[in-house]
Coordinates of C-alpha atoms in Angstrom, one line a residue:
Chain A
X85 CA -26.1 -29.5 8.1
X86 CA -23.9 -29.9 11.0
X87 CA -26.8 -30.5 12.9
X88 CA -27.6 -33.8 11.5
X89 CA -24.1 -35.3 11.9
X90 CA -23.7 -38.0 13.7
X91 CA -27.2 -38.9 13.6
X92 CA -26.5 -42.3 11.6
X93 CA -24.2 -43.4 15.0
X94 CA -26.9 -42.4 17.3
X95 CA -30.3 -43.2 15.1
X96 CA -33.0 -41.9 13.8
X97 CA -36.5 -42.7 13.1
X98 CA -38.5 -41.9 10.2
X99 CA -42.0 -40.4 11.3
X100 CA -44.9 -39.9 9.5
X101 CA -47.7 -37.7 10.5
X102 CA -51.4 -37.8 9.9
X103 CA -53.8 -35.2 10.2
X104 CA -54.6 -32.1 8.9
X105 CA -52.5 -29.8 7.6
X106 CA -49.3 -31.8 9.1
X107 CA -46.9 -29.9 8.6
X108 CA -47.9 -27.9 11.6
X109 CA -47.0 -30.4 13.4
X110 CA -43.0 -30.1 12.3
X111 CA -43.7 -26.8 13.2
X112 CA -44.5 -27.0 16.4
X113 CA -41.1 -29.2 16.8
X114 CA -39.1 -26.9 15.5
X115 CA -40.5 -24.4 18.1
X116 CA -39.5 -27.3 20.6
X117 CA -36.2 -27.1 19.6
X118 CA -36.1 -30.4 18.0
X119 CA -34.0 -30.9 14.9
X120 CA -36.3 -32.2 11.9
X121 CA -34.8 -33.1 8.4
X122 CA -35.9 -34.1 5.0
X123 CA -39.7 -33.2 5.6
X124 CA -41.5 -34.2 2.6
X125 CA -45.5 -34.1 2.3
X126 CA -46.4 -37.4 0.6
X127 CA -49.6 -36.7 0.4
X128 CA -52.4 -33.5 1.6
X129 CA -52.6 -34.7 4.9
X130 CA -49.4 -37.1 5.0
X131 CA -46.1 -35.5 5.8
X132 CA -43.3 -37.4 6.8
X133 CA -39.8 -36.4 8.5
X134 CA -36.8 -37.7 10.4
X135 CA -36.4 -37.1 13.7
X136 CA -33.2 -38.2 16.2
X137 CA -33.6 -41.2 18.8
X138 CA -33.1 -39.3 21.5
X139 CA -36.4 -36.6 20.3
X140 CA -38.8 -39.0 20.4
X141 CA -40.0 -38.6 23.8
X142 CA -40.0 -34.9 23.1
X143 CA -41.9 -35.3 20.0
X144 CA -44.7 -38.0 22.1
X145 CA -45.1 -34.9 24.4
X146 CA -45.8 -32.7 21.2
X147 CA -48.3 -35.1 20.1
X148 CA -50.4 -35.5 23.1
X149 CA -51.2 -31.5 22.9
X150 CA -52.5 -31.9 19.1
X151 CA -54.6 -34.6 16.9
X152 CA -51.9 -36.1 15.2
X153 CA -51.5 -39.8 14.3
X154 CA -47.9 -40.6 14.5
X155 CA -46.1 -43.6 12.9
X156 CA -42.7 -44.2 12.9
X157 CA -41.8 -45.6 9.0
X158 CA -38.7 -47.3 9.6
X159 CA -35.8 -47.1 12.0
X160 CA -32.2 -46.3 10.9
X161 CA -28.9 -46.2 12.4
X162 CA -26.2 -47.9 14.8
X163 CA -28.2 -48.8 18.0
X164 CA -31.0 -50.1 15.7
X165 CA -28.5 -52.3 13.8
X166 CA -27.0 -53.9 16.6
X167 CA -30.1 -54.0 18.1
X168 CA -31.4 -56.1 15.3
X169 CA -28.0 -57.9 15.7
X170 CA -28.4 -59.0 18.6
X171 CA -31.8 -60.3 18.3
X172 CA -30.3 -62.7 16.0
X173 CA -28.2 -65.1 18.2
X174 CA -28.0 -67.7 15.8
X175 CA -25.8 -65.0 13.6
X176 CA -24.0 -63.9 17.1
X177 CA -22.8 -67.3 17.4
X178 CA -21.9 -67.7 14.1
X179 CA -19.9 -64.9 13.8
X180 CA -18.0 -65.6 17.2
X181 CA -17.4 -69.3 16.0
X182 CA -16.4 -68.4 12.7
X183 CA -13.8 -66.0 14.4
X184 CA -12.7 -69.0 16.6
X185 CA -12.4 -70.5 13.6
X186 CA -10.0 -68.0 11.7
X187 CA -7.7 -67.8 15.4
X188 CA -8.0 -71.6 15.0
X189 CA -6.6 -72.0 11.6
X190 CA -4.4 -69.3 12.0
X191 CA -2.5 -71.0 14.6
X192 CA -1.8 -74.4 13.1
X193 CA 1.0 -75.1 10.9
X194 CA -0.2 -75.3 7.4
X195 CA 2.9 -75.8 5.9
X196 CA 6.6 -76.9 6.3
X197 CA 8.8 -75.4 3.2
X198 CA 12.3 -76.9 3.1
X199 CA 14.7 -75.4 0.9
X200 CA 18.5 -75.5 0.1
X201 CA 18.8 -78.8 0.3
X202 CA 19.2 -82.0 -2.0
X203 CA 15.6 -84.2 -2.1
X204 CA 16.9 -87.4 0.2
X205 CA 18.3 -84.9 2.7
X206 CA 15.1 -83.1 2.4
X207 CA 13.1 -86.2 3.2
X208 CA 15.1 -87.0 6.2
X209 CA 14.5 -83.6 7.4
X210 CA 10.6 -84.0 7.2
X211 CA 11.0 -87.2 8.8
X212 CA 13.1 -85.6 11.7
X213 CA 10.2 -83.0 12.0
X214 CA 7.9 -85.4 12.1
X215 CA 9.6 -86.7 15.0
X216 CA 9.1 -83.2 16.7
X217 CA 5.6 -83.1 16.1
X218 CA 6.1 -80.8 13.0
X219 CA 4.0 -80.8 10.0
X220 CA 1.4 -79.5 8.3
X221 CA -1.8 -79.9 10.8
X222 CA 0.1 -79.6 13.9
X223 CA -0.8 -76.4 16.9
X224 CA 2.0 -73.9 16.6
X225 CA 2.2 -73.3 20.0
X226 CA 2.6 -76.6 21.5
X227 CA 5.6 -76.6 19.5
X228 CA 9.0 -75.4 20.7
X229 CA 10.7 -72.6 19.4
X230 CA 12.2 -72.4 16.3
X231 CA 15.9 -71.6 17.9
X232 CA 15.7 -74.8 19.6
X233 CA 14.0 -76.9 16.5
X234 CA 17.1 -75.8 14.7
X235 CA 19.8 -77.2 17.3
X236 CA 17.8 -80.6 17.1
X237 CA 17.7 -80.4 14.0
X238 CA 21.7 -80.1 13.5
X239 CA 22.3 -82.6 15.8
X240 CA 19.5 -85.2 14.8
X241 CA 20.6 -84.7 10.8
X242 CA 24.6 -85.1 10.9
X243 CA 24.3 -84.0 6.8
X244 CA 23.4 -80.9 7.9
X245 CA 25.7 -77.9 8.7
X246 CA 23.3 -75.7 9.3
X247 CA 19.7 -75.4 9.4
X248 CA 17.5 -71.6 9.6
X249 CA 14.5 -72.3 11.0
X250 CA 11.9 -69.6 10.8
X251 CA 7.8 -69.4 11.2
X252 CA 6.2 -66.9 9.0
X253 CA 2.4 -66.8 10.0
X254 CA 1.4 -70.1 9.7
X255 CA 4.5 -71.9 7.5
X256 CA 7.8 -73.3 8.3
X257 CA 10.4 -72.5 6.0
X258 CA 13.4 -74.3 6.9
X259 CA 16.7 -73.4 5.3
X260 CA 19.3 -76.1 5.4
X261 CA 22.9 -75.9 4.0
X262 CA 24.4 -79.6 3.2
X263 CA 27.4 -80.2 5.3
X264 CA 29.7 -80.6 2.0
X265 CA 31.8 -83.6 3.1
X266 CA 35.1 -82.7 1.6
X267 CA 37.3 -85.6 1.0
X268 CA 40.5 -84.3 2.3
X269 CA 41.9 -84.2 -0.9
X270 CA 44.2 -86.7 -1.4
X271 CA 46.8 -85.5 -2.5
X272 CA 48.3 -87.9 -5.0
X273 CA 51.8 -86.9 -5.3
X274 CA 54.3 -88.8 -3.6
X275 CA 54.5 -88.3 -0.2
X276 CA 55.6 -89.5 3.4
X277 CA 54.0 -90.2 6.5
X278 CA 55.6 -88.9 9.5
X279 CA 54.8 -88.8 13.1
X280 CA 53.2 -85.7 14.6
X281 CA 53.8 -86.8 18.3
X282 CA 56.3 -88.6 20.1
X283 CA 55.3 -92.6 21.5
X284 CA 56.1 -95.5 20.8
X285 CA 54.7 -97.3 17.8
X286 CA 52.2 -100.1 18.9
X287 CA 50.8 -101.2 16.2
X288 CA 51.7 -100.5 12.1
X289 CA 49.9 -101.1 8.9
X290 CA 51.6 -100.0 6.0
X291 CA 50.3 -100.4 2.5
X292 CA 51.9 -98.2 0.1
X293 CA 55.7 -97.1 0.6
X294 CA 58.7 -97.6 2.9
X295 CA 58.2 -98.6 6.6
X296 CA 61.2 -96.9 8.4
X297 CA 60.5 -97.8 11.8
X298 CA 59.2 -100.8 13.7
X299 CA 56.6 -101.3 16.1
X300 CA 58.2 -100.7 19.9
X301 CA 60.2 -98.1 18.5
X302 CA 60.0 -94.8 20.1
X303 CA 59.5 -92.0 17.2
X304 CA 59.6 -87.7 18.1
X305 CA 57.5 -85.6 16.3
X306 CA 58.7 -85.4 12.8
X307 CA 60.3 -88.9 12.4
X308 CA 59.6 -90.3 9.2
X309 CA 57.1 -93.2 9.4
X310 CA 56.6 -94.4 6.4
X311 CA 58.8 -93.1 3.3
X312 CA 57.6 -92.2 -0.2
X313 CA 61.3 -93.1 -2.1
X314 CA 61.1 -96.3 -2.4
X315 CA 64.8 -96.6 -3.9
X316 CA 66.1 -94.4 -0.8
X317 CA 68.4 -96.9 0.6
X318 CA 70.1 -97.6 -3.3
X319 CA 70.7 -93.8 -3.4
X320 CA 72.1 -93.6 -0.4
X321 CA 74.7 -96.4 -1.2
X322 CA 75.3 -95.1 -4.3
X323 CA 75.8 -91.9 -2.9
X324 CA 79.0 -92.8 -0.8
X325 CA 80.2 -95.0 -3.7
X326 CA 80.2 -91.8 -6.2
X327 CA 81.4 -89.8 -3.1
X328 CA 83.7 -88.0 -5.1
X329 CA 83.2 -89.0 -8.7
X330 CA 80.8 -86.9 -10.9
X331 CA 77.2 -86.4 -9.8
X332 CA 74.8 -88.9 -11.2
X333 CA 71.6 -89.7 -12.4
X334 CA 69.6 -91.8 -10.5
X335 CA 65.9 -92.3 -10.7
X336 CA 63.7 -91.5 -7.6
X337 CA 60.7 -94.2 -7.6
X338 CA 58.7 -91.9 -5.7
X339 CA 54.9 -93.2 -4.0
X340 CA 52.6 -92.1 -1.6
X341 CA 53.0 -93.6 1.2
X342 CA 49.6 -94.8 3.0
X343 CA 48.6 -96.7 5.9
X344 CA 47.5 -96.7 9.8
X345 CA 50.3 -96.3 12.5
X346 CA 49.2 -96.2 16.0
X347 CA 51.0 -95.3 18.8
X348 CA 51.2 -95.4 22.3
X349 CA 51.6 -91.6 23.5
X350 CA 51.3 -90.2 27.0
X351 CA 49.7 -87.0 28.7
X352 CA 50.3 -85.2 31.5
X353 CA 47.3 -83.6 33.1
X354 CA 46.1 -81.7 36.1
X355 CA 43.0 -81.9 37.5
X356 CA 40.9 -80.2 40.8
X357 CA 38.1 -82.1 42.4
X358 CA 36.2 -80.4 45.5
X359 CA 35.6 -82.9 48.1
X360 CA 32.1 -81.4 48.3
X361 CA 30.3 -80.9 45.4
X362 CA 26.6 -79.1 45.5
X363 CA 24.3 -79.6 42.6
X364 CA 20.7 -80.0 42.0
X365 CA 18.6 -82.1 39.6
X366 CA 15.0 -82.4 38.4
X367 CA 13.4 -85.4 40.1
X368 CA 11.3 -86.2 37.1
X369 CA 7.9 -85.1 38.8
X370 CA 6.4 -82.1 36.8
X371 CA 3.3 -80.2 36.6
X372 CA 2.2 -78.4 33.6
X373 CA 0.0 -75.3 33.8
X374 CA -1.3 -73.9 31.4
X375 CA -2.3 -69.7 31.0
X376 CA -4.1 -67.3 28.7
X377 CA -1.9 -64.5 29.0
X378 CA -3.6 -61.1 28.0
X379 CA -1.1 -57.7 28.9
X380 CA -0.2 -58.6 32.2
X381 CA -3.1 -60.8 33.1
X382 CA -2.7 -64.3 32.8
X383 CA -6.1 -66.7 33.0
X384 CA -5.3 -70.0 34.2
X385 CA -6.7 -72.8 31.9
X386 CA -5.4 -76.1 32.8
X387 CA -3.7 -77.4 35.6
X388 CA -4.8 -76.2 38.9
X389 CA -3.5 -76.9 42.5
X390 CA -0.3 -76.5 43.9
X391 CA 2.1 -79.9 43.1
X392 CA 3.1 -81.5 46.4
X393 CA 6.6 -80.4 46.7
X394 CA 8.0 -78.0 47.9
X395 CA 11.2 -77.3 45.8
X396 CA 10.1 -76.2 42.0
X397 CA 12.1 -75.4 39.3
X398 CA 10.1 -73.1 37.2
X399 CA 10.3 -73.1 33.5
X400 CA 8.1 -71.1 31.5
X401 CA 7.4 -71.3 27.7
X402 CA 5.5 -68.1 25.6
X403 CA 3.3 -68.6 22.5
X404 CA 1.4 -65.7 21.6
X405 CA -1.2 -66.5 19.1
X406 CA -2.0 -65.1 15.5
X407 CA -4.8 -63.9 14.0
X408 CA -4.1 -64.5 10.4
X409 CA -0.4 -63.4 10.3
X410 CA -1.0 -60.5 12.9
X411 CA -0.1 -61.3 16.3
X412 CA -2.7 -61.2 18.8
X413 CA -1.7 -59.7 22.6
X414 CA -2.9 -62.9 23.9
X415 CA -0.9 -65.5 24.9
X416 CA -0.8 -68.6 25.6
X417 CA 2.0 -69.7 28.4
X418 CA 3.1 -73.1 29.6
X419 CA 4.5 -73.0 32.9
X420 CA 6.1 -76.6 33.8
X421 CA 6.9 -76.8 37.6
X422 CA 9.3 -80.0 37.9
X423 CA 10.7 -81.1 41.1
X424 CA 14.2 -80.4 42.0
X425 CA 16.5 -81.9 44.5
X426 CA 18.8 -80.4 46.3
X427 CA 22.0 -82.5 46.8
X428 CA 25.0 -82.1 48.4
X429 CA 27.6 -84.5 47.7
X430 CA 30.8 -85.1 50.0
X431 CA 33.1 -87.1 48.9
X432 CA 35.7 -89.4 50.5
X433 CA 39.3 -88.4 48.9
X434 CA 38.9 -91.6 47.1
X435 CA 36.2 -90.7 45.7
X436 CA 37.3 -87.4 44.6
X437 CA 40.5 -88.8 42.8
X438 CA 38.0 -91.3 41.0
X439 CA 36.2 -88.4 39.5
X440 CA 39.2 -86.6 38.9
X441 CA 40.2 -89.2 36.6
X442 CA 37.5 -90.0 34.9
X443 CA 37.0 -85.9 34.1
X444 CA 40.4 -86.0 33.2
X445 CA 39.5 -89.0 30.9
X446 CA 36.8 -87.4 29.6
X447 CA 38.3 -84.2 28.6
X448 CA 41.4 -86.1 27.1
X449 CA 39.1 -88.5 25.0
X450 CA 37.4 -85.0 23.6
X451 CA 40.3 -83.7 22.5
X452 CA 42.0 -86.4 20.9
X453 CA 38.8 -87.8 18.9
X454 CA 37.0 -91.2 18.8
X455 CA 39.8 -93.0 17.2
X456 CA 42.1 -92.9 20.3
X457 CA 42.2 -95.2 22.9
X458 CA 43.0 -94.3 26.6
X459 CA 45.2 -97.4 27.9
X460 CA 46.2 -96.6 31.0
X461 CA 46.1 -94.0 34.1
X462 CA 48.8 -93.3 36.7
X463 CA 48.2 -90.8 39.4
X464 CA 51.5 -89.7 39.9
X465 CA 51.2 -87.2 42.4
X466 CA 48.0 -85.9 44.5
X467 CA 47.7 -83.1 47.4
X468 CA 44.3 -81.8 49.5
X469 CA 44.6 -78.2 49.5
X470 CA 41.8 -76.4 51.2
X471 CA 38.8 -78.8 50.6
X472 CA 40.2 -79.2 46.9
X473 CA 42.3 -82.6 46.1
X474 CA 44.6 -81.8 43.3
X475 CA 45.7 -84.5 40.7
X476 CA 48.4 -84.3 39.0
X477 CA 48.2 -88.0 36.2
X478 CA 49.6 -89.7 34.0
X479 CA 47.4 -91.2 31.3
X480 CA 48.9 -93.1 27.9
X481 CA 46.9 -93.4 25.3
X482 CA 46.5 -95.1 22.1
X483 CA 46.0 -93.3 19.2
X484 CA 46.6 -92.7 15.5
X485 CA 50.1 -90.4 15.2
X486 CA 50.1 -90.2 11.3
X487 CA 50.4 -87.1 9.3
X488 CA 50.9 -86.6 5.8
X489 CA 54.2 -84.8 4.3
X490 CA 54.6 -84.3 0.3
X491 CA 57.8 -85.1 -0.8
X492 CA 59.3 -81.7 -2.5
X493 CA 61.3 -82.5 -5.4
X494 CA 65.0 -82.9 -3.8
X495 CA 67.9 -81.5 -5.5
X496 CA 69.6 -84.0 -6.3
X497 CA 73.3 -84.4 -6.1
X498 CA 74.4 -82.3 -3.1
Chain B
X778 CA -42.7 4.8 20.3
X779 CA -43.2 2.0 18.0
X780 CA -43.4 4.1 15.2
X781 CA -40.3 5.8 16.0
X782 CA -38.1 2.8 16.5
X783 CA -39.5 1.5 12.7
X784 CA -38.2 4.8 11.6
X785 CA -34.8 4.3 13.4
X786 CA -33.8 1.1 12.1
X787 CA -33.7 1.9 8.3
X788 CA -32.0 5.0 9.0
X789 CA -29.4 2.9 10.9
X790 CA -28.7 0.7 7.9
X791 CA -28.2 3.6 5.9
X792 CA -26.0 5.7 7.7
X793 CA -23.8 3.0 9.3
X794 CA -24.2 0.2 7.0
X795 CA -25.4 -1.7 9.7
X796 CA -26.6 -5.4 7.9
X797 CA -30.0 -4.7 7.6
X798 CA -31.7 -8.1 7.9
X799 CA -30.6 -8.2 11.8
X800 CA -31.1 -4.7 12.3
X801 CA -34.8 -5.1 10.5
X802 CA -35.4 -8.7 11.5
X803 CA -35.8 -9.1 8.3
X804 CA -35.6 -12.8 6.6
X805 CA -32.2 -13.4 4.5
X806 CA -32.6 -15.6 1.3
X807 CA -30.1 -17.5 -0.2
X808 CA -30.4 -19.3 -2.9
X809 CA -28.4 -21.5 -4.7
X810 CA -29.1 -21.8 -8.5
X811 CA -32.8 -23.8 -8.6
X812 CA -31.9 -26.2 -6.0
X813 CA -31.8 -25.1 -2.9
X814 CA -33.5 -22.3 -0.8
X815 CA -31.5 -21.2 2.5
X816 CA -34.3 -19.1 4.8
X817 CA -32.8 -17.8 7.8
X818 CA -35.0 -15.3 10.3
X819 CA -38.5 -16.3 9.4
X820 CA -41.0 -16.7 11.8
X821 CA -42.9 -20.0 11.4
X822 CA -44.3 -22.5 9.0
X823 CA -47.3 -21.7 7.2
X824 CA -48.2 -24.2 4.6
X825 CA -46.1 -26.5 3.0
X826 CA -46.5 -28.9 0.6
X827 CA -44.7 -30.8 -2.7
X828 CA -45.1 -27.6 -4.5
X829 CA -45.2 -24.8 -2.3
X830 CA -43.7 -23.5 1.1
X831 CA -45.1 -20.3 2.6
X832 CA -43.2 -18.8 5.6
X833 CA -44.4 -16.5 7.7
X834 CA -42.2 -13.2 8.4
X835 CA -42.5 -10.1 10.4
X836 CA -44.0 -8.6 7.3
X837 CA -46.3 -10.5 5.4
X838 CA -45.2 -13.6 4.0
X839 CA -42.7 -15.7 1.8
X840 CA -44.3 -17.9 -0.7
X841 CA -41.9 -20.4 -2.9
X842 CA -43.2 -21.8 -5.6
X843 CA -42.0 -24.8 -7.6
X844 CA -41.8 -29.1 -7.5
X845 CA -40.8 -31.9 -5.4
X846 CA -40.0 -29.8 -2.3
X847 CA -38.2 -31.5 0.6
X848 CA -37.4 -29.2 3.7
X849 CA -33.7 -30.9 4.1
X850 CA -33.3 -29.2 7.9
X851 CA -35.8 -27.1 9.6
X852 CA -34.6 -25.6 13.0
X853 CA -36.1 -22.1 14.8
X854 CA -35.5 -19.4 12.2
X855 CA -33.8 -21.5 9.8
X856 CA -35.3 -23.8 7.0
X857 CA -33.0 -25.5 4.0
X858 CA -35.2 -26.4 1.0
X859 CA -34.6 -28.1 -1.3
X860 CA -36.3 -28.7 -5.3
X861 CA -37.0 -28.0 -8.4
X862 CA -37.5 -23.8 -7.2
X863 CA -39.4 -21.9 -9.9
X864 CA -41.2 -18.8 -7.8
X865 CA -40.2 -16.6 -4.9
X866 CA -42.6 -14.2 -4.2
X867 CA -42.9 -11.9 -1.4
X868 CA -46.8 -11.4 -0.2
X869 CA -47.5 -8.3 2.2
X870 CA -50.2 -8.5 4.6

């Protein structure tokens, strides 16, 4: 039986002979050295056999020596079948389009699942996605990656603390955690507002409890602003009147003290501007070219030529492309060559003290928060020190000095 | 000379249990239940047909008798049948 293996991949033809006494004729190919299998005699001078593809020349040499009719019955195995196959074009096409199609399909988004967060946030989400180009319909590899979808997505939706975006074959499941706005909880119990910085008060608005200072004072960190005793000043009269009588009694009309105190404080910062400054930036001019990228082999597409500069900043951008969720080794790659320009900047040492302050500005302004106001700026001291002009300024600013300070019940009496 | 070699060979087998269908180019039967019938060392087809399958050997002939023969693989010396088997009979010339 061993013989006969493999006789499906390369073919085999069914034979039938005619003639007297046919089985002679198997005979003789077995002499031959030809491997015949399941000879049956159909009828008394009908026999018929299988014989391998590659015998049949053999067995037309066989047949020429004797007075046998030969017909071949039907054909079976691999080359036959693709044979047949390829016969058919109209199926050949088919069959590639339909696998088009499948790669196709498999590479557009087919949905966008968003979960983990609350429906209006959800809908502002989709909306936001939409913006990208994101949604159910859309190529997945003209898309950008999901790392970067997710920091747009953080700074685009300010509810959101946190968004995990991930592509699982051909859906978008988006994770989003609600940025939990937590009222600072206010704490109801009485309290006081005191200064966390020195300054000098500029401006005050004081709804609930005792202002203690005045605007143009000059407070240190830890004044008391605003007080939460509201009958402080009684106590502290009656206090020296009962000096040295028996301790007594008296009622604390304790509130929380509320309201906005701004304050005119002052920084001291140090800053180093180079007098020449190299940087370069993209001009705006790009190119996109597009590649099939199979192993290492990468089949342009789109976007031939060269671009007409000469300084490129190269920036290249991988999708590989799935074949249901199975990711094909192709790939399709976007390079985008953009211009860049080369500058080199030197600055006067007026120049460089302008920047210096505005960085220092800058910096000052992010630290501080949105609610503070930068006033004024004093350079107070500069020196050039190898190609480096060192600032040394004086910036006040305006800003919000409040902090909060529960009043702990007070002993009373000593 | 002929003679004496044909007196040899049997001799052989007996006395060193040499496997007698080499040593007597002989055919070796095997069969399996009615189904099949494994011929190895014969010497040519003589008839065959739905019923019946004569082989030629170096002494006479093989004739197998039964139904709905089908000669599964059929290579020099070897032949695989296969049917309903209901007969073997050995015919001397």
């Amino acid at each position: 039986m061993k013989h006969k293996q493999g006789s499906f991949i390369r073919g085999y033809v069914t034979v039938q002979i005619k003639g007297n006494r046919p089985e002679l004729f198997f005979q003789k190919c077995m002499q031959a050295g030809i491997l015949v299998w399941d000879i049956k005699k159909t009828g008394d001078d009908l026999c018929v056999g299988n014989v391998k593809l590659s015998d049949i020349k053999k067995i037309r040499s066989i047949k020429r020596k004797m007075d046998y009719k030969i017909q071949f019955i039907s054909k079976k195995g691999y080359p036959f079948f693709i044979k047949r196959f390829t016969r058919k074009k109209q199926l050949m096409v088919g069959l590639i389009m339909s696998f088009m199609l499948i790669i196709f399909l498999s590479n557009i988004i087919w949905e966008v699942r968003i979960t983990g967060v609350p429906s209006d946030i959800e809908e502002k989400i989709s909306k936001q996605l939409n913006n990208y180009g994101i949604h159910s319909g859309a190529w997945i590899f003209t898309l950008e990656s999901p790392n970067s979808i997710q920091q747009q997505l953080v700074q685009d939706v300010p509810e959101l603390l946190w968004v995990g975006v991930h592509q699982k074959g051909t859906t978008f499941y988006l994770e989003g955690v609600e940025k939990s706005i937590v009222k600072e909880e206010e704490s109801r119990g009485p309290r006081h507002l005191i200064a966390n910085k020195k300054g000098i008060i500029k401006n005050m608005y004081v709804s609930e409890g005792l202002p203690r200072v005045a605007v143009n004072d000059y407070v240190e960190p830890g004044d008391v602003l605003v007080s939460g005793i509201l009958n402080e000043d009684e106590i502290e009269a009656e206090k020296e009147e009962d000096e040295n009588s028996e301790e007594t009694e008296t009622n604390l009309e304790l509130v929380t003290a509320d309201g906005e105190i701004t304050a005119t404080t002052w920084y001291e910062v140090t800053v180093n501007v180079p007098l020449e400054g190299n940087y370069e930036h993209v001009t705006g001019n790009q190119k996109d070219k597009y590649y099939l990228q199979l192993g290492r082999l990468q089949l342009p597409i789109w976007g031939f030529g060269k671009p007409d500069y000469d300084e490129i900043h190269r920036e290249s951008n991988e999708k590989s492309i799935n074949f249901f969720k199975w990711e094909l080794p192709i790939k399709f790659v976007t390079n985008t060559l953009s211009e860049k320009v080369n500058n080199n900047v030197e600055r006067t040492k007026e120049e460089a003290i302008n920047t210096g302050i505005q960085q220092a500005k800058n910096e000052l302004k992010l630290q501080l928060g949105q609610d503070s106001k930068i006033i004024s700026e004093n350079v107070l001291h500069e020196t050039t020190e190898s190609g480096k002009v060192k600032l040394n300024l004086y910036i006040s600013v305006e800003e919000d000095i409040v902090r909060n300070e529960p009043i702990q019940p007070i002993n009373q009496g000593d | 000379m002929k003679k004496l070699q044909q007196r040899i060979r049997p001799w052989l087998v007996k006395y060193f249990a040499l496997p007698s269908d080499v040593i007597l180019e002989l055919p070796r039967i095997t069969i399996i239940g009615q189904l099949h019938v494994y011929i190895e060392n014969h010497q040519g087809l003589e008839t065959y047909s739905d019923t019946e399958l004569r082989l030629k050997t170096n002494k006479g002939f093989i004739q197998i008798l039964g139904s709905s023969f089908v000669l599964k693989m059929m290579l020099p010396e070897e032949i695989l049948l296969e049917g309903t088997i209901t007969e073997v009979k050995f015919i001397s010339e």
